[in-house]
Short mmCIF file of C-alpha atoms in Angstrom, two decimals:
data_model
loop_
_atom_site.label_atom_id
_atom_site.label_comp_id
_atom_site.label_asym_id
_atom_site.label_seq_id
_atom_site.Cartn_x
_atom_site.Cartn_y
_atom_site.Cartn_z
CA VAL A 1 -16.10 21.66 -27.77
CA ALA A 2 -12.96 21.14 -25.71
CA LYS A 3 -9.88 19.00 -26.07
CA ILE A 4 -8.91 16.24 -23.69
CA GLU A 5 -5.51 17.04 -22.24
CA THR A 6 -3.24 14.19 -21.27
CA PRO A 7 -0.14 15.39 -19.44
CA SER A 8 2.99 13.99 -21.11
CA GLY A 9 4.16 10.70 -19.67
CA SER A 10 0.80 10.04 -18.07
CA GLY A 11 -0.14 7.11 -20.34
CA PHE A 12 -3.76 8.34 -20.29
CA THR A 13 -4.03 7.72 -16.54
CA LEU A 14 -4.81 11.41 -16.05
CA THR A 15 -7.32 13.20 -18.22
CA LEU A 16 -7.94 16.91 -17.74
CA VAL A 17 -10.91 18.56 -19.43
CA ALA A 18 -11.33 22.32 -19.62
CA THR A 19 -14.68 23.62 -18.39
CA PRO A 20 -16.46 26.37 -20.34
CA ALA A 21 -15.96 29.89 -18.96
CA ARG A 22 -19.75 30.41 -18.70
CA PHE A 23 -20.05 27.36 -16.49
CA ARG A 24 -17.13 28.41 -14.27
CA HIS A 25 -18.76 31.83 -13.86
CA ALA A 26 -22.03 30.18 -12.77
CA LEU A 27 -20.23 28.34 -9.95
CA GLU A 28 -20.18 31.63 -8.01
CA GLY A 29 -16.73 31.08 -6.54
CA ASP A 30 -17.22 27.43 -5.51
CA GLN A 31 -14.76 25.51 -7.66
CA ARG A 32 -16.07 22.08 -6.61
CA LEU A 33 -17.94 19.85 -9.04
CA VAL A 34 -19.44 16.40 -8.89
CA LEU A 35 -19.08 14.05 -11.85
CA ALA A 36 -21.51 11.14 -12.15
CA PRO A 37 -22.14 8.55 -14.88
CA GLY A 38 -25.13 9.39 -17.08
CA LEU A 39 -28.03 7.11 -16.16
CA ARG A 40 -29.29 6.42 -19.67
CA ASP A 41 -26.58 7.84 -21.89
CA PRO A 42 -22.83 7.29 -22.34
CA CYS A 43 -21.96 10.69 -20.90
CA LEU A 44 -21.12 12.26 -17.56
CA ASP A 45 -23.47 14.40 -15.52
CA VAL A 46 -21.59 17.37 -14.06
CA TYR A 47 -23.08 19.21 -11.09
CA PRO A 48 -22.00 22.31 -9.23
CA MET A 49 -21.64 21.27 -5.58
CA GLN A 50 -24.76 23.17 -4.52
CA ALA A 51 -26.94 21.37 -7.09
CA TRP A 52 -25.45 17.99 -6.11
CA GLU A 53 -26.14 18.61 -2.42
CA GLU A 54 -29.76 19.44 -3.29
CA LEU A 55 -30.06 16.13 -5.19
CA GLU A 56 -28.56 14.26 -2.23
CA ARG A 57 -31.12 15.90 0.11
CA LYS A 58 -33.95 14.73 -2.16
CA VAL A 59 -32.57 11.19 -2.24
CA ALA A 60 -32.06 11.14 1.54
CA ALA A 61 -35.70 12.14 2.05
CA ARG A 62 -36.93 9.04 0.19
CA PRO A 63 -37.62 5.72 1.96
CA ARG A 64 -34.35 3.85 2.54
CA LEU A 65 -35.77 0.49 1.48
CA ASP A 66 -37.45 1.61 -1.74
CA ARG A 67 -35.83 -0.66 -4.36
CA ASP A 68 -35.64 2.04 -7.04
CA ILE A 69 -34.01 4.49 -4.62
CA VAL A 70 -31.57 1.83 -3.37
CA LEU A 71 -30.56 1.09 -6.97
CA PHE A 72 -30.22 4.82 -7.71
CA ARG A 73 -27.96 5.25 -4.70
CA ARG A 74 -25.81 2.30 -5.76
CA ARG A 75 -25.55 3.03 -9.49
CA TYR A 76 -25.47 6.82 -9.45
CA ILE A 77 -24.70 8.38 -6.09
CA SER A 78 -21.96 5.90 -5.16
CA ALA A 79 -20.27 6.21 -8.57
CA ALA A 80 -20.11 10.01 -8.35
CA VAL A 81 -16.82 11.76 -7.64
CA GLU A 82 -16.17 15.18 -6.15
CA CYS A 83 -13.62 17.19 -8.13
CA ASP A 84 -12.00 20.60 -7.86
CA LEU A 85 -11.28 22.80 -10.83
CA ASP A 86 -7.58 23.54 -11.17
CA LYS A 87 -6.29 27.09 -11.61
CA HIS A 88 -6.79 26.75 -15.39
CA GLY A 89 -10.46 25.75 -15.06
CA ARG A 90 -9.85 22.09 -15.84
CA VAL A 91 -11.32 19.07 -14.13
CA LEU A 92 -9.63 15.70 -13.68
CA VAL A 93 -11.90 12.92 -14.97
CA PRO A 94 -11.36 9.59 -13.13
CA ALA A 95 -10.79 6.40 -15.14
CA HIS A 96 -14.12 4.70 -14.35
CA LEU A 97 -16.02 7.76 -15.54
CA ARG A 98 -13.84 8.19 -18.65
CA SER A 99 -14.63 4.59 -19.52
CA HIS A 100 -18.39 5.11 -19.05
CA ALA A 101 -18.31 8.13 -21.37
CA ALA A 102 -15.93 6.59 -23.95
CA MET A 103 -13.25 9.19 -23.22
CA THR A 104 -10.47 6.64 -23.37
CA LYS A 105 -7.36 6.08 -25.44
CA GLU A 106 -9.06 3.10 -27.07
CA ALA A 107 -12.07 5.20 -28.09
CA GLY A 108 -9.71 7.52 -29.94
CA ASP A 109 -11.92 10.58 -29.45
CA LYS A 110 -9.85 13.55 -28.28
CA GLU A 111 -12.75 16.04 -28.32
CA VAL A 112 -15.40 16.45 -25.68
CA LEU A 113 -18.58 18.46 -25.74
CA TRP A 114 -20.28 20.22 -22.83
CA ALA A 115 -24.08 20.42 -22.95
CA GLY A 116 -25.98 22.61 -20.51
CA VAL A 117 -29.11 20.84 -19.26
CA GLY A 118 -30.62 23.07 -16.57
CA THR A 119 -28.93 23.06 -13.18
CA ASN A 120 -26.16 20.77 -14.36
CA MET A 121 -24.21 19.91 -17.50
CA GLU A 122 -23.39 16.81 -19.47
CA LEU A 123 -19.91 15.96 -20.67
CA TRP A 124 -19.78 13.83 -23.82
CA SER A 125 -17.14 12.44 -26.12
CA ARG A 126 -17.77 14.22 -29.41
CA SER A 127 -18.44 11.00 -31.33
CA ARG A 128 -20.93 9.70 -28.73
CA TRP A 129 -22.74 13.07 -28.77
CA ASP A 130 -23.05 12.91 -32.56
CA GLN A 131 -24.43 9.35 -32.32
CA ALA A 132 -26.94 10.32 -29.63
CA GLN A 133 -28.18 13.29 -31.67
CA ALA A 134 -28.78 11.25 -34.82
CA LEU A 135 -32.51 10.61 -35.17
CA SER A 136 -34.45 9.20 -38.07
CA GLU A 137 -37.21 11.37 -39.49
CA GLU A 138 -39.77 9.07 -37.84
CA ASP A 139 -38.04 9.26 -34.43
CA LEU A 140 -37.73 13.03 -34.72
CA ASP A 141 -41.46 13.37 -35.47
CA ARG A 142 -42.39 11.12 -32.55
CA TRP A 143 -40.05 12.98 -30.19
CA THR A 144 -41.27 16.43 -31.28
CA GLN A 145 -44.88 15.42 -30.69
CA ALA A 146 -44.14 13.84 -27.30
CA VAL A 147 -42.25 16.93 -26.07
CA ALA A 148 -45.00 19.24 -27.30
CA GLU A 149 -47.60 17.20 -25.38
CA LYS A 150 -45.55 16.91 -22.19
CA LEU A 151 -44.65 20.59 -22.13
CA GLU A 152 -48.08 21.65 -23.40
CA LEU A 153 -46.59 23.64 -26.28
#
C-alpha cells in the first residue's frame, strides 16, 4: 500500500505514486513505465517498457481491420501513457488515468495498492481494490472451480 502524494499548491493536478522497491528492481535499470486503463476493472495496468513493447508487437502482428483489435487499439493502446520514474521511484499519474482508477480528490481515497500480475502490475485505489476482492460465498465457489478447471489443478 502506498500513499498518493499531491505536491502542495498543485490542486490535485499532479499525483505522484511511489512504486514498490521490488518492482523498481525488476525494471533492470530502465526507469520507463507505461500506464494503461484496466480493460475490465477500475484500475491501471502498469508495464515495464520491455513488456509493453512486446504487447505492441503482438497487436501490430494482428490484422489491421479486425474489429476487436481496432477497438483494443483505440480503447487501450491509445489511452496508454509512457512515464519515467523520478529519482524517488515515483510515477506521475495523468488525470484521465486517475479518473479511470478513482484516484481523484472526489473519490477521497488517498491510498493505492500495487498488485503484481505476472509481467506487469495493477495500480488500484485501496477502496476499489477492496470492492473488487469482495466475493459472495457462491461467487467464490464458482470462481475456485473455474480456475481449477482452466489451470487443470
